[in-house]
Amino acid sequence: MPNIEYTITVNEKGVIQGLRTVDNQFQRLGSQGRSAVGGINSAFNNSIKSTSALGTALSSVKGVLGAIGITVGAMQIARVFSASATEALKFQSVMANVESITRGSSVSMSSLSRGILELGGNMGSSASLANAMYEAIGAGVAPAQAIRFVTEATKLAKAQLFGAGDATRLLATIMNAYGLTIEDVSHVSDVFSKTIAVGIVRGDELAGALGGVISTAALAGVSIEEVGASIAIMTRAGISADEATTALNQALLAFISPSDKAVETAKQYGIELSATTLKNLGFKGSMDLVAKATGGNIEVINTMFNNVRAGKAVMALTGAQAQDFGKILKEMKTTVGDTDFAFEKNTRTISEKWSAVINQAQRQVDMFAQSLKDKLIVALDSVYAIISDSSNIELFIKVLQGAAIAVAALTFRLVALQAVSLGSYLLTLGTQLLALEAALVAAGGVAAGNFALGLAVASKALQALAASPLMTAAVI
């Protein structure tokens, strides 16, 4: 078998030329890559500067907002002081009204004022309590008993959710009509709390309606407990408070001043329609007598009482709820602490507790104003004399105008300085943000261009290397 020999000839010049071409192209690529990286670094440096400027600008914003906040806070504090001073002046004004109706009393105004201010904040504002005192004394309550009376009336109002003034007038009217003393006021209050609890009636409705029956009931000798029990029964039967008191009043008048026909009809059933019957049997006993004698006959009852409204009251109190009438009346006579219980329950709410805190804080302001009352009056008299002098009016107006302008100028000056600083920083920030945008665009363009150029150079270098005669092979 013949031998085969191969001869390999290397073209050294071609290889060296191809390798140099590749090296040159990669060096160019590296230089352009460094340029791109430099552009990116420059862009990020600019972004850092812009971020720093943004922080400075935001600090300026904080300063402006702080200045505005301080101004608004100061204005709010001024409003609080103004409202508190107004409330203190209102208390002084109402107590002046009280003084006008207590002339000649042995009780001093300072003791009455102190008595009001020593009541707890849960009893209401100083001004509202002073108003209640004015109502009580005006209704005939002795000044020496006014604080205790106002305390009981305010508890009733808070317990049954109606105005202290209405409660004061209600209790005073009852006390006067029945000739009761201050020792009886708690029981009377409890009777009406029980009436509201077992009947279907609100405190304000009862307070507004009772005036239509109290004087007649007291004149007829009908107890306040019988009045309360009667109203509770009638409202449970669906009769409104106003209609119930009117019906009860008409029923009482039918006994006190009956018509001839009513008297004749009543005699047929063994009943004497008279004030004496009411006095001897009481209203509940009289209703029991009518129910037993008539057997609950509606036509006979209407003829006997000769009034639709009176008949409505009698039928409601002698019908299916007659037993409840007796039960409720017994509770009315022995009730103790109903008002206090309802008062404690209704004042244990967040709203009432918050009001109590506000009222108690206002009490301190009222006490302070009360202690300075005489001195303040002297000082204000002096001021009044000065501004009443026509020669001082122009100067006084100028002083007020100057003070107002100075306060306004100072406030706006503080805000304006911060606003100018903020504007400067915002302008710098805007310029730097534009520079950042341009740098990022430039960096992106350079990076993208260099990358594409690098790929092209590498491709050309590889093509040159492949095209150069690296080796020649010959088979001999």
Short mmCIF file of C-alpha atoms in Angstrom, two decimals:
data_model
loop_
_atom_site.label_atom_id
_atom_site.label_comp_id
_atom_site.label_asym_id
_atom_site.label_seq_id
_atom_site.Cartn_x
_atom_site.Cartn_y
_atom_site.Cartn_z
CA MET A 1 0.00 0.00 0.00
CA PRO A 2 1.60 3.30 -1.02
CA ASN A 3 2.38 5.95 1.58
CA ILE A 4 0.40 9.27 1.54
CA GLU A 5 2.14 12.42 2.63
CA TYR A 6 0.54 15.79 3.58
CA THR A 7 2.28 19.13 3.32
CA ILE A 8 0.85 22.01 5.43
CA THR A 9 1.98 25.51 4.66
CA VAL A 10 1.05 28.31 7.09
CA ASN A 11 0.52 31.82 5.76
CA GLU A 12 2.05 33.68 8.71
CA LYS A 13 1.44 37.15 7.31
CA GLY A 14 -2.31 36.57 6.85
CA VAL A 15 -2.76 35.24 10.37
CA ILE A 16 -0.90 38.13 11.95
CA GLN A 17 -2.85 40.66 9.90
CA GLY A 18 -6.23 39.12 10.91
CA LEU A 19 -5.31 39.03 14.61
CA ARG A 20 -4.16 42.67 14.53
CA THR A 21 -7.46 43.69 12.89
CA VAL A 22 -9.48 41.97 15.65
CA ASP A 23 -7.32 43.57 18.36
CA ASN A 24 -7.73 47.05 16.88
CA GLN A 25 -11.50 46.69 16.62
CA PHE A 26 -11.85 45.53 20.24
CA GLN A 27 -9.69 48.44 21.40
CA ARG A 28 -12.02 50.84 19.58
CA LEU A 29 -15.04 49.11 21.14
CA GLY A 30 -13.52 49.48 24.63
CA SER A 31 -12.85 53.19 24.13
CA GLN A 32 -16.42 53.85 22.97
CA GLY A 33 -17.81 51.73 25.83
CA ARG A 34 -15.88 53.83 28.34
CA SER A 35 -17.34 56.93 26.74
CA ALA A 36 -20.86 55.53 27.14
CA VAL A 37 -20.25 54.61 30.78
CA GLY A 38 -18.91 58.12 31.39
CA GLY A 39 -22.10 59.61 29.97
CA ILE A 40 -24.21 57.41 32.22
CA ASN A 41 -22.10 58.34 35.27
CA SER A 42 -22.52 62.02 34.44
CA ALA A 43 -26.27 61.55 34.13
CA PHE A 44 -26.49 59.85 37.53
CA ASN A 45 -24.36 62.54 39.13
CA ASN A 46 -26.78 65.13 37.80
CA SER A 47 -29.69 63.06 39.14
CA ILE A 48 -28.11 63.00 42.61
CA LYS A 49 -27.75 66.78 42.50
CA SER A 50 -31.38 67.08 41.41
CA THR A 51 -32.49 64.79 44.25
CA SER A 52 -30.59 66.95 46.73
CA ALA A 53 -32.27 70.04 45.32
CA LEU A 54 -35.63 68.29 45.66
CA GLY A 55 -34.91 67.59 49.33
CA THR A 56 -33.99 71.22 49.90
CA ALA A 57 -37.17 72.34 48.14
CA LEU A 58 -39.30 69.99 50.23
CA SER A 59 -37.65 71.36 53.37
CA SER A 60 -38.70 74.80 52.19
CA VAL A 61 -42.26 73.52 51.67
CA LYS A 62 -42.19 72.20 55.24
CA GLY A 63 -41.13 75.62 56.46
CA VAL A 64 -44.00 77.33 54.63
CA LEU A 65 -46.53 74.81 55.88
CA GLY A 66 -45.15 75.21 59.39
CA ALA A 67 -45.59 78.98 59.23
CA ILE A 68 -49.13 78.57 57.91
CA GLY A 69 -49.88 75.98 60.60
CA ILE A 70 -48.65 78.28 63.35
CA THR A 71 -50.81 81.10 61.98
CA VAL A 72 -53.92 78.91 61.71
CA GLY A 73 -53.28 77.46 65.18
CA ALA A 74 -52.96 80.92 66.66
CA MET A 75 -56.22 81.93 65.01
CA GLN A 76 -57.95 78.83 66.40
CA ILE A 77 -56.65 79.52 69.90
CA ALA A 78 -57.91 83.08 69.57
CA ARG A 79 -61.36 81.73 68.62
CA VAL A 80 -61.40 79.46 71.68
CA PHE A 81 -60.50 82.34 73.98
CA SER A 82 -63.10 84.52 72.30
CA ALA A 83 -65.83 81.89 72.71
CA SER A 84 -64.86 81.32 76.34
CA ALA A 85 -64.92 85.05 77.06
CA THR A 86 -68.31 85.35 75.35
CA GLU A 87 -69.69 82.53 77.52
CA ALA A 88 -68.35 84.19 80.66
CA LEU A 89 -69.99 87.47 79.64
CA LYS A 90 -73.26 85.63 79.00
CA PHE A 91 -73.17 84.22 82.54
CA GLN A 92 -72.55 87.72 83.94
CA SER A 93 -75.45 89.07 81.89
CA VAL A 94 -77.93 86.43 83.09
CA MET A 95 -76.86 86.88 86.70
CA ALA A 96 -77.54 90.59 86.30
CA ASN A 97 -81.10 89.63 85.31
CA VAL A 98 -81.32 87.43 88.41
CA GLU A 99 -80.19 90.38 90.54
CA SER A 100 -82.97 92.50 89.09
CA ILE A 101 -85.64 90.14 90.53
CA THR A 102 -83.97 89.48 93.90
CA ARG A 103 -83.83 93.06 95.11
CA GLY A 104 -84.42 93.17 98.83
CA SER A 105 -83.46 89.54 99.35
CA SER A 106 -81.16 88.63 102.22
CA VAL A 107 -79.23 86.33 99.89
CA SER A 108 -76.26 88.04 98.25
CA MET A 109 -75.62 87.82 94.53
CA SER A 110 -72.08 86.64 95.17
CA SER A 111 -73.40 83.58 97.04
CA LEU A 112 -75.89 82.80 94.25
CA SER A 113 -73.16 83.12 91.62
CA ARG A 114 -70.80 80.98 93.65
CA GLY A 115 -73.53 78.36 94.14
CA ILE A 116 -74.01 78.07 90.36
CA LEU A 117 -70.29 77.92 89.64
CA GLU A 118 -69.75 75.19 92.21
CA LEU A 119 -72.19 72.83 90.45
CA GLY A 120 -70.52 70.08 88.41
CA GLY A 121 -69.93 70.37 84.68
CA ASN A 122 -72.36 67.47 84.11
CA MET A 123 -75.19 69.79 85.18
CA GLY A 124 -74.73 72.05 82.16
CA SER A 125 -73.11 75.37 81.30
CA SER A 126 -72.95 78.22 83.81
CA ALA A 127 -75.17 80.40 81.62
CA SER A 128 -77.88 77.70 81.25
CA LEU A 129 -77.92 77.12 85.02
CA ALA A 130 -78.16 80.88 85.61
CA ASN A 131 -81.13 80.97 83.23
CA ALA A 132 -82.77 78.13 85.19
CA MET A 133 -82.25 80.14 88.39
CA TYR A 134 -83.87 83.17 86.80
CA GLU A 135 -86.89 81.03 85.80
CA ALA A 136 -87.15 79.50 89.29
CA ILE A 137 -86.98 82.79 91.22
CA GLY A 138 -89.32 84.40 88.72
CA ALA A 139 -91.81 81.55 89.33
CA GLY A 140 -91.77 82.18 93.06
CA VAL A 141 -88.93 80.02 94.40
CA ALA A 142 -87.19 81.75 97.31
CA PRO A 143 -83.64 82.88 96.43
CA ALA A 144 -82.30 80.97 99.45
CA GLN A 145 -83.70 77.75 97.96
CA ALA A 146 -82.87 78.54 94.34
CA ILE A 147 -79.61 76.51 94.08
CA ARG A 148 -81.21 73.33 95.42
CA PHE A 149 -84.27 73.83 93.23
CA VAL A 150 -82.16 74.41 90.12
CA THR A 151 -80.13 71.29 90.89
CA GLU A 152 -83.28 69.13 91.03
CA ALA A 153 -84.79 70.74 87.95
CA THR A 154 -81.59 70.31 85.94
CA LYS A 155 -81.35 66.64 86.95
CA LEU A 156 -84.92 66.12 85.75
CA ALA A 157 -84.15 67.86 82.46
CA LYS A 158 -80.97 65.82 81.91
CA ALA A 159 -82.71 62.62 82.96
CA GLN A 160 -85.65 63.07 80.60
CA LEU A 161 -83.85 64.92 77.80
CA PHE A 162 -85.57 68.28 77.76
CA GLY A 163 -84.57 71.85 78.57
CA ALA A 164 -83.56 72.93 82.07
CA GLY A 165 -85.74 76.05 81.72
CA ASP A 166 -88.81 73.92 80.88
CA ALA A 167 -88.10 71.60 83.82
CA THR A 168 -87.71 74.56 86.15
CA ARG A 169 -91.03 76.12 85.07
CA LEU A 170 -92.79 72.73 85.34
CA LEU A 171 -91.62 72.01 88.88
CA ALA A 172 -92.19 75.60 90.02
CA THR A 173 -95.75 75.57 88.64
CA ILE A 174 -96.56 72.31 90.46
CA MET A 175 -94.96 73.44 93.71
CA ASN A 176 -96.94 76.68 93.62
CA ALA A 177 -100.25 75.02 92.65
CA TYR A 178 -100.04 72.42 95.42
CA GLY A 179 -98.39 74.69 98.00
CA LEU A 180 -95.40 72.34 98.37
CA THR A 181 -92.02 73.15 99.90
CA ILE A 182 -88.46 72.68 98.70
CA GLU A 183 -88.41 69.38 100.61
CA ASP A 184 -91.02 68.00 98.19
CA VAL A 185 -89.25 68.89 94.95
CA SER A 186 -87.29 65.62 94.68
CA HIS A 187 -90.46 63.53 95.02
CA VAL A 188 -92.35 65.62 92.46
CA SER A 189 -89.42 65.17 90.06
CA ASP A 190 -89.47 61.40 90.68
CA VAL A 191 -93.22 61.25 89.97
CA PHE A 192 -92.74 62.75 86.53
CA SER A 193 -89.71 60.57 85.80
CA LYS A 194 -91.93 57.57 86.64
CA THR A 195 -94.72 58.96 84.43
CA ILE A 196 -92.32 59.16 81.49
CA ALA A 197 -90.88 55.71 82.26
CA VAL A 198 -94.20 53.82 82.39
CA GLY A 199 -96.17 55.97 79.96
CA ILE A 200 -95.57 56.66 76.28
CA VAL A 201 -94.55 60.30 76.48
CA ARG A 202 -91.36 62.34 76.21
CA GLY A 203 -90.16 64.82 78.79
CA ASP A 204 -90.67 67.88 76.60
CA GLU A 205 -94.19 66.72 75.67
CA LEU A 206 -95.14 66.24 79.32
CA ALA A 207 -93.65 69.58 80.35
CA GLY A 208 -95.60 71.36 77.63
CA ALA A 209 -98.90 69.60 78.34
CA LEU A 210 -99.16 69.58 82.15
CA GLY A 211 -100.04 73.25 82.34
CA GLY A 212 -103.48 72.34 80.98
CA VAL A 213 -104.47 70.28 84.03
CA ILE A 214 -102.28 71.15 87.05
CA SER A 215 -104.29 74.10 88.37
CA THR A 216 -107.60 72.19 88.06
CA ALA A 217 -106.17 69.08 89.72
CA ALA A 218 -104.74 71.09 92.62
CA LEU A 219 -108.06 72.92 93.04
CA ALA A 220 -109.97 69.62 93.08
CA GLY A 221 -107.59 68.04 95.57
CA VAL A 222 -106.38 65.43 93.10
CA SER A 223 -102.85 64.39 94.02
CA ILE A 224 -99.89 64.88 91.71
CA GLU A 225 -99.39 61.10 91.77
CA GLU A 226 -102.94 60.57 90.43
CA VAL A 227 -102.28 63.10 87.69
CA GLY A 228 -99.07 61.31 86.67
CA ALA A 229 -100.66 57.85 86.76
CA SER A 230 -103.67 59.04 84.73
CA ILE A 231 -101.47 60.54 82.01
CA ALA A 232 -99.30 57.39 81.90
CA ILE A 233 -102.38 55.17 81.41
CA MET A 234 -103.94 57.40 78.72
CA THR A 235 -100.71 57.73 76.71
CA ARG A 236 -100.32 53.94 76.84
CA ALA A 237 -103.80 53.77 75.28
CA GLY A 238 -102.54 55.85 72.33
CA ILE A 239 -103.73 59.26 73.51
CA SER A 240 -101.18 62.05 73.05
CA ALA A 241 -99.87 64.00 76.02
CA ASP A 242 -101.73 67.18 75.02
CA GLU A 243 -104.99 65.33 74.47
CA ALA A 244 -104.55 63.32 77.69
CA THR A 245 -104.12 66.40 79.89
CA THR A 246 -107.07 68.11 78.17
CA ALA A 247 -109.27 65.02 78.65
CA LEU A 248 -108.21 64.71 82.30
CA ASN A 249 -108.95 68.38 82.88
CA GLN A 250 -112.45 67.97 81.38
CA ALA A 251 -113.13 64.90 83.51
CA LEU A 252 -112.16 66.79 86.68
CA LEU A 253 -114.34 69.75 85.68
CA ALA A 254 -117.26 67.35 85.19
CA PHE A 255 -117.07 66.61 88.93
CA ILE A 256 -116.39 70.18 90.03
CA SER A 257 -118.97 71.90 87.83
CA PRO A 258 -121.35 69.30 86.31
CA SER A 259 -124.35 70.13 84.13
CA ASP A 260 -127.87 69.50 85.42
CA LYS A 261 -128.34 66.63 82.99
CA ALA A 262 -125.08 65.03 84.10
CA VAL A 263 -126.09 65.34 87.79
CA GLU A 264 -129.49 63.75 87.09
CA THR A 265 -127.92 60.87 85.14
CA ALA A 266 -125.33 60.26 87.84
CA LYS A 267 -128.00 60.15 90.56
CA GLN A 268 -129.76 57.35 88.69
CA TYR A 269 -126.64 55.27 89.22
CA GLY A 270 -126.03 56.35 92.80
CA ILE A 271 -123.18 58.72 91.96
CA GLU A 272 -122.76 62.28 93.19
CA LEU A 273 -120.79 64.39 90.73
CA SER A 274 -119.13 66.91 93.03
CA ALA A 275 -115.79 68.19 94.28
CA THR A 276 -116.64 66.50 97.60
CA THR A 277 -116.68 63.10 95.92
CA LEU A 278 -113.24 63.74 94.47
CA LYS A 279 -111.94 64.91 97.84
CA ASN A 280 -113.33 61.96 99.77
CA LEU A 281 -112.61 59.17 97.29
CA GLY A 282 -109.74 60.63 95.32
CA PHE A 283 -109.71 60.54 91.54
CA LYS A 284 -108.86 56.84 91.38
CA GLY A 285 -111.65 55.98 93.83
CA SER A 286 -114.11 58.13 91.86
CA MET A 287 -113.19 56.33 88.63
CA ASP A 288 -113.69 52.96 90.35
CA LEU A 289 -117.14 54.11 91.52
CA VAL A 290 -118.14 55.15 87.99
CA ALA A 291 -116.88 51.88 86.50
CA LYS A 292 -118.77 49.75 89.04
CA ALA A 293 -122.00 51.76 88.86
CA THR A 294 -122.24 51.97 85.06
CA GLY A 295 -120.72 48.60 84.28
CA GLY A 296 -118.51 50.40 81.79
CA ASN A 297 -121.50 51.38 79.61
CA ILE A 298 -120.06 53.88 77.11
CA GLU A 299 -123.38 55.64 76.39
CA VAL A 300 -124.10 56.17 80.08
CA ILE A 301 -120.56 57.47 80.71
CA ASN A 302 -120.80 59.91 77.78
CA THR A 303 -124.20 61.17 79.03
CA MET A 304 -122.96 61.47 82.61
CA PHE A 305 -119.87 63.45 81.72
CA ASN A 306 -121.53 65.29 78.83
CA ASN A 307 -118.19 65.88 77.07
CA VAL A 308 -116.43 63.76 74.46
CA ARG A 309 -112.97 64.48 75.86
CA ALA A 310 -114.00 63.88 79.46
CA GLY A 311 -115.62 60.62 78.39
CA LYS A 312 -112.41 59.58 76.65
CA ALA A 313 -110.43 60.03 79.89
CA VAL A 314 -113.01 58.15 82.01
CA MET A 315 -113.25 55.22 79.58
CA ALA A 316 -109.46 54.93 79.33
CA LEU A 317 -109.12 54.86 83.13
CA THR A 318 -112.05 52.52 83.86
CA GLY A 319 -111.57 50.05 81.02
CA ALA A 320 -109.10 47.23 80.52
CA GLN A 321 -106.28 49.22 82.09
CA ALA A 322 -108.10 49.97 85.37
CA GLN A 323 -105.92 47.48 87.24
CA ASP A 324 -102.75 49.04 85.79
CA PHE A 325 -104.03 52.44 86.93
CA GLY A 326 -104.05 51.25 90.55
CA LYS A 327 -100.66 49.56 90.27
CA ILE A 328 -98.96 52.60 88.70
CA LEU A 329 -100.56 54.94 91.24
CA LYS A 330 -99.10 52.86 94.08
CA GLU A 331 -95.65 53.06 92.47
CA MET A 332 -96.03 56.82 92.07
CA LYS A 333 -96.67 57.27 95.79
CA THR A 334 -93.60 55.31 96.83
CA THR A 335 -91.18 56.21 94.06
CA VAL A 336 -87.73 57.28 95.23
CA GLY A 337 -84.63 58.03 93.17
CA ASP A 338 -86.13 57.63 89.68
CA THR A 339 -84.76 60.96 88.53
CA ASP A 340 -81.29 60.30 89.97
CA PHE A 341 -81.18 56.89 88.28
CA ALA A 342 -82.17 58.28 84.87
CA PHE A 343 -79.78 61.21 85.32
CA GLU A 344 -76.82 58.92 85.99
CA LYS A 345 -77.71 56.71 83.04
CA ASN A 346 -78.19 59.52 80.54
CA THR A 347 -75.05 61.40 81.54
CA ARG A 348 -72.79 58.35 81.13
CA THR A 349 -72.28 58.86 77.40
CA ILE A 350 -69.23 60.12 75.53
CA SER A 351 -71.16 63.16 74.35
CA GLU A 352 -72.32 64.09 77.86
CA LYS A 353 -68.89 63.41 79.37
CA TRP A 354 -67.23 65.63 76.77
CA SER A 355 -69.78 68.39 77.45
CA ALA A 356 -69.10 68.04 81.18
CA VAL A 357 -65.36 68.51 80.58
CA ILE A 358 -65.99 71.62 78.46
CA ASN A 359 -68.44 73.03 81.03
CA GLN A 360 -66.06 72.38 83.90
CA ALA A 361 -63.23 74.15 82.06
CA GLN A 362 -65.56 77.06 81.36
CA ARG A 363 -66.42 77.18 85.07
CA GLN A 364 -62.80 78.10 85.80
CA VAL A 365 -62.98 80.96 83.30
CA ASP A 366 -66.30 82.10 84.77
CA MET A 367 -64.85 82.02 88.29
CA PHE A 368 -61.83 84.03 87.15
CA ALA A 369 -64.06 86.59 85.43
CA GLN A 370 -66.28 86.73 88.51
CA SER A 371 -63.28 87.45 90.75
CA LEU A 372 -62.23 90.31 88.46
CA LYS A 373 -65.74 91.59 87.85
CA ASP A 374 -65.50 94.79 89.88
CA LYS A 375 -62.02 95.68 88.62
CA LEU A 376 -63.00 94.98 85.02
CA ILE A 377 -66.07 97.18 85.36
CA VAL A 378 -63.93 100.08 86.63
CA ALA A 379 -61.41 99.57 83.81
CA LEU A 380 -64.12 99.38 81.16
CA ASP A 381 -65.78 102.47 82.54
CA SER A 382 -62.47 104.29 82.05
CA VAL A 383 -62.14 102.99 78.49
CA TYR A 384 -65.72 103.99 77.79
CA ALA A 385 -65.06 107.51 79.04
CA ILE A 386 -61.98 107.82 76.82
CA ILE A 387 -63.67 106.64 73.62
CA SER A 388 -66.77 108.69 74.40
CA ASP A 389 -64.67 111.85 74.30
CA SER A 390 -65.02 113.14 70.73
CA SER A 391 -61.47 114.51 70.80
CA ASN A 392 -60.12 110.96 71.22
CA ILE A 393 -62.21 109.23 68.59
CA GLU A 394 -59.91 109.92 65.63
CA LEU A 395 -56.83 108.85 67.58
CA PHE A 396 -58.58 105.72 68.85
CA ILE A 397 -59.59 104.71 65.32
CA LYS A 398 -56.06 105.23 64.05
CA VAL A 399 -54.63 103.09 66.85
CA LEU A 400 -57.06 100.26 66.07
CA GLN A 401 -56.34 100.49 62.35
CA GLY A 402 -52.59 100.53 62.97
CA ALA A 403 -52.78 97.49 65.24
CA ALA A 404 -54.87 95.55 62.73
CA ILE A 405 -52.55 96.43 59.87
CA ALA A 406 -49.47 95.51 61.91
CA VAL A 407 -50.85 92.07 62.81
CA ALA A 408 -51.93 91.38 59.24
CA ALA A 409 -48.59 92.60 57.82
CA LEU A 410 -46.58 90.45 60.21
CA THR A 411 -48.59 87.35 59.39
CA PHE A 412 -48.37 87.79 55.63
CA ARG A 413 -44.69 88.73 55.90
CA LEU A 414 -43.84 85.40 57.51
CA VAL A 415 -45.77 83.46 54.88
CA ALA A 416 -44.37 85.55 52.01
CA LEU A 417 -40.74 85.01 53.04
CA GLN A 418 -41.20 81.28 53.08
CA ALA A 419 -43.07 81.38 49.78
CA VAL A 420 -40.22 83.32 48.10
CA SER A 421 -37.72 80.77 49.38
CA LEU A 422 -39.90 77.97 48.09
CA GLY A 423 -40.20 79.63 44.68
CA SER A 424 -36.42 79.88 44.36
CA TYR A 425 -35.91 76.25 45.21
CA LEU A 426 -38.67 75.17 42.84
CA LEU A 427 -37.02 77.12 40.02
CA THR A 428 -33.67 75.44 40.72
CA LEU A 429 -35.36 72.08 40.92
CA GLY A 430 -37.06 72.59 37.56
CA THR A 431 -33.75 73.48 35.86
CA GLN A 432 -31.98 70.49 37.37
CA LEU A 433 -34.78 68.14 36.42
CA LEU A 434 -34.50 69.32 32.80
CA ALA A 435 -30.73 68.72 32.94
CA LEU A 436 -31.34 65.25 34.35
CA GLU A 437 -33.74 64.47 31.52
CA ALA A 438 -31.22 65.61 28.88
CA ALA A 439 -28.41 63.64 30.53
CA LEU A 440 -30.49 60.49 30.65
CA VAL A 441 -31.47 60.87 27.00
CA ALA A 442 -27.85 61.50 26.01
CA ALA A 443 -26.60 58.59 28.10
CA GLY A 444 -29.23 56.32 26.61
CA GLY A 445 -28.30 57.41 23.07
CA VAL A 446 -24.58 56.95 23.62
CA ALA A 447 -25.02 53.59 25.26
CA ALA A 448 -27.30 52.31 22.51
CA GLY A 449 -25.04 53.68 19.72
CA ASN A 450 -21.86 52.25 21.23
CA PHE A 451 -23.45 48.89 21.74
CA ALA A 452 -24.56 48.71 18.10
CA LEU A 453 -21.18 49.98 16.90
CA GLY A 454 -19.41 47.42 19.06
CA LEU A 455 -21.43 44.61 17.51
CA ALA A 456 -20.61 45.87 14.01
CA VAL A 457 -16.87 46.15 14.73
CA ALA A 458 -16.77 42.66 16.23
CA SER A 459 -18.60 41.29 13.22
CA LYS A 460 -16.17 42.94 10.79
CA ALA A 461 -13.18 41.68 12.78
CA LEU A 462 -14.43 38.13 12.70
CA GLN A 463 -15.16 38.38 8.97
CA ALA A 464 -11.63 39.64 8.32
CA LEU A 465 -10.17 36.79 10.34
CA ALA A 466 -12.24 34.25 8.49
CA ALA A 467 -11.38 35.69 5.05
CA SER A 468 -7.61 35.77 5.62
CA PRO A 469 -5.66 32.64 4.30
CA LEU A 470 -4.79 31.07 7.65
CA MET A 471 -3.53 27.94 6.11
CA THR A 472 -3.16 26.19 2.76
CA ALA A 473 -3.32 22.43 2.54
CA ALA A 474 -1.94 20.36 -0.35
CA VAL A 475 -2.13 16.70 -0.75
CA ILE A 476 0.90 15.32 -2.43
#
